[in-house]
C-alpha cells in the first residue's frame, strides 16, 4: 500500500491498514481521512504538517517516529505511548494538536508540548507527569483520572475543562486559566476544610 519512501501533499482516504508495520516512510503535508491504523507499528517514520481526520489510531506504536505540526481531529488515539516517538532536543511549540479526539489511557510523560492543543477531547487516565504544557489550550476536555505531577501548566487554559485533579503544590500553574466550579478541585489536595455557611 505504501510503496514510496516519501509522500508529499497526498490525500489518503478510508485506508484499512490495521496490525501492520511501516518502516522509514516520510509524510509531508498529507491528509488522512477515515483511515484505520488500529494496532499498526510505525518505525522511524516522519509526519510533518499532516492532518488526521476521523481516523482510528488506537494502540499504535510509533518507535522513533517524528511528529511536527500534526493535527488530529475527531480521531481515536487510545493507549498510545507518545514517549516512544523521537522528540527534538530543542522543542518547537504547538507540535501536536488534538481536537474532539479520544486520548484515553495514553502517556505524555516528560514531553515538551508548549502551546499544544488538547481541546474538546476525552483524556481519561492520561499521564501528563513531568510534561511541559505551558500555554497549552486544554479547554472543554474531560481529564478524568489523568495524572499531573511536576507538570508545567503555566499559562495553560483549562476553561470549561472538567474532572481534572491538579495539586498546586506539585505543579506549576501560574497564570493558568480555570473556571468555577471546577477550579475548586485545586483545593482538594490541601489540608483544609471548605465550609459553607
XYZ file of C-alpha atoms in Angstrom:
197
model
C 0.000 0.000 0.000
C 2.770 2.436 0.918
C 5.266 1.777 -1.879
C 7.123 5.109 -1.714
C 9.520 6.300 0.986
C 8.344 9.926 0.767
C 4.820 11.272 0.295
C 4.110 14.995 -0.147
C 0.689 16.691 -0.138
C -1.101 13.349 -0.606
C -4.711 12.633 0.327
C -5.314 9.235 1.909
C -8.965 8.232 2.328
C -10.532 5.204 4.037
C -7.303 3.220 4.206
C -7.521 -0.115 6.015
C -4.037 -0.640 7.450
C -4.500 -2.423 10.783
C -1.920 -4.525 12.633
C 0.795 -3.844 10.059
C 4.340 -2.482 10.226
C 5.511 0.600 8.387
C 9.229 1.418 8.305
C 11.043 4.667 7.447
C 8.326 6.437 5.447
C 8.104 10.235 5.474
C 4.825 12.130 5.094
C 4.842 15.891 4.428
C 1.610 17.927 4.442
C -0.529 14.824 3.896
C -4.163 14.389 4.927
C -5.538 11.107 6.286
C -9.340 10.860 6.329
C -11.327 7.952 7.811
C -8.232 5.742 7.867
C -7.904 2.747 10.191
C -4.409 2.157 11.588
C -5.528 0.148 14.627
C -2.535 -1.558 16.335
C -0.152 -0.676 13.492
C 3.537 -0.270 14.317
C 5.246 2.775 12.813
C 9.052 2.631 12.980
C 11.303 5.587 12.144
C 8.528 7.372 10.210
C 8.104 11.124 9.937
C 4.869 13.125 9.901
C 5.245 16.846 9.204
C 2.336 19.223 8.671
C -0.077 16.277 8.434
C -3.766 16.154 9.328
C -5.675 13.101 10.603
C -9.467 13.378 10.412
C -11.891 10.732 11.689
C -9.090 8.176 11.931
C -8.609 5.155 14.187
C -5.099 5.192 15.659
C -5.895 3.099 18.725
C -2.976 1.144 20.194
C -0.491 2.180 17.503
C 3.231 2.085 18.260
C 5.450 4.891 16.997
C 9.015 3.834 17.673
C 11.474 6.637 16.837
C 8.857 8.481 14.756
C 8.898 12.266 14.355
C 5.804 14.447 14.606
C 5.949 18.116 13.635
C 2.854 20.334 13.410
C 0.457 17.379 13.249
C -3.274 17.975 13.770
C -5.696 15.229 14.853
C -9.458 15.869 14.697
C -12.334 13.535 15.592
C -9.872 10.669 15.887
C -9.306 7.807 18.317
C -5.818 7.635 19.862
C -6.372 5.291 22.804
C -3.500 3.581 24.607
C -0.615 5.452 22.948
C 2.825 5.910 24.470
C 3.958 9.189 22.939
C 7.335 8.910 24.680
C 8.318 6.170 22.181
C 8.438 8.771 19.429
C 11.554 10.777 18.624
C 11.366 14.280 20.081
C 13.753 17.115 19.172
C 16.242 18.306 21.786
C 15.011 21.836 21.156
C 11.246 21.662 21.468
C 9.103 23.553 18.992
C 5.798 24.985 20.096
C 2.452 23.534 19.050
C 3.870 20.325 17.569
C 0.750 18.274 18.381
C -2.854 19.424 18.195
C -5.851 17.332 19.209
C -9.476 18.406 18.745
C -12.525 16.260 19.554
C -10.296 13.207 19.984
C -10.248 10.288 22.414
C -6.787 10.202 24.037
C -7.557 7.922 26.965
C -5.018 5.557 28.577
C -2.076 7.318 26.907
C 1.173 8.774 28.210
C 2.913 12.076 27.544
C 5.390 11.783 30.444
C 8.165 14.375 30.238
C 7.270 15.682 26.777
C 7.512 19.320 25.720
C 4.124 20.330 24.347
C 4.200 24.094 24.827
C 1.282 25.863 23.153
C -0.171 22.452 22.278
C -3.875 21.897 21.748
C -5.947 19.302 23.600
C -9.391 20.769 23.085
C -12.818 19.195 23.472
C -11.230 15.770 23.964
C -11.752 12.782 26.246
C -8.431 12.356 28.056
C -9.271 9.747 30.687
C -6.369 8.144 32.552
C -3.702 10.078 30.622
C -0.264 10.583 32.194
C 0.973 14.180 31.890
C 3.592 13.976 34.658
C 6.812 15.949 34.085
C 5.368 17.307 30.808
C 5.611 20.922 29.675
C 2.101 22.078 28.771
C 2.764 25.771 29.282
C 0.326 27.964 27.353
C -1.485 24.835 26.074
C -5.164 25.073 25.137
C -6.943 22.403 27.202
C -10.478 23.800 27.013
C -13.610 21.627 27.128
C -11.581 18.436 27.751
C -12.502 15.725 30.265
C -9.401 14.790 32.309
C -10.961 12.042 34.481
C -8.288 10.015 36.325
C -5.455 11.778 34.472
C -2.153 12.376 36.248
C -0.471 15.742 36.686
C 2.741 15.824 38.741
C 5.644 18.250 38.358
C 3.818 19.353 35.211
C 4.383 22.824 33.772
C 0.900 24.273 33.275
C 1.928 27.937 33.382
C -0.448 29.965 31.251
C -2.442 26.867 30.222
C -6.137 27.349 29.506
C -8.441 24.951 31.383
C -11.669 26.916 30.861
C -14.668 24.561 30.552
C -12.375 21.565 31.204
C -13.747 19.035 33.702
C -12.674 16.310 36.123
C -9.048 17.398 36.451
C -7.117 16.695 39.635
C -4.186 19.104 39.871
C -2.184 19.703 43.042
C -0.962 23.337 43.046
C 1.856 22.244 45.364
C 3.417 19.826 42.894
C 2.553 21.510 39.574
C 3.343 24.937 38.149
C 0.024 26.674 37.474
C 0.956 30.367 37.495
C -1.193 32.404 35.076
C -3.236 29.300 34.108
C -6.937 29.911 33.420
C -9.628 27.972 35.296
C -13.374 28.395 35.760
C -15.857 27.875 38.559
C -16.989 25.491 39.846
C -14.306 23.071 38.605
C -11.453 25.234 39.906
C -12.417 24.292 43.469
C -10.891 20.865 42.768
C -7.480 22.556 43.137
C -8.238 22.905 46.848
C -8.861 19.201 47.471
C -5.158 18.382 47.729
C -4.697 20.942 50.519
C -5.226 20.067 54.180
C -8.092 22.498 54.626
C -11.808 22.389 55.255
C -14.174 24.105 52.884
C -17.164 25.242 54.943
C -20.385 26.621 53.515
C -22.299 28.941 55.803
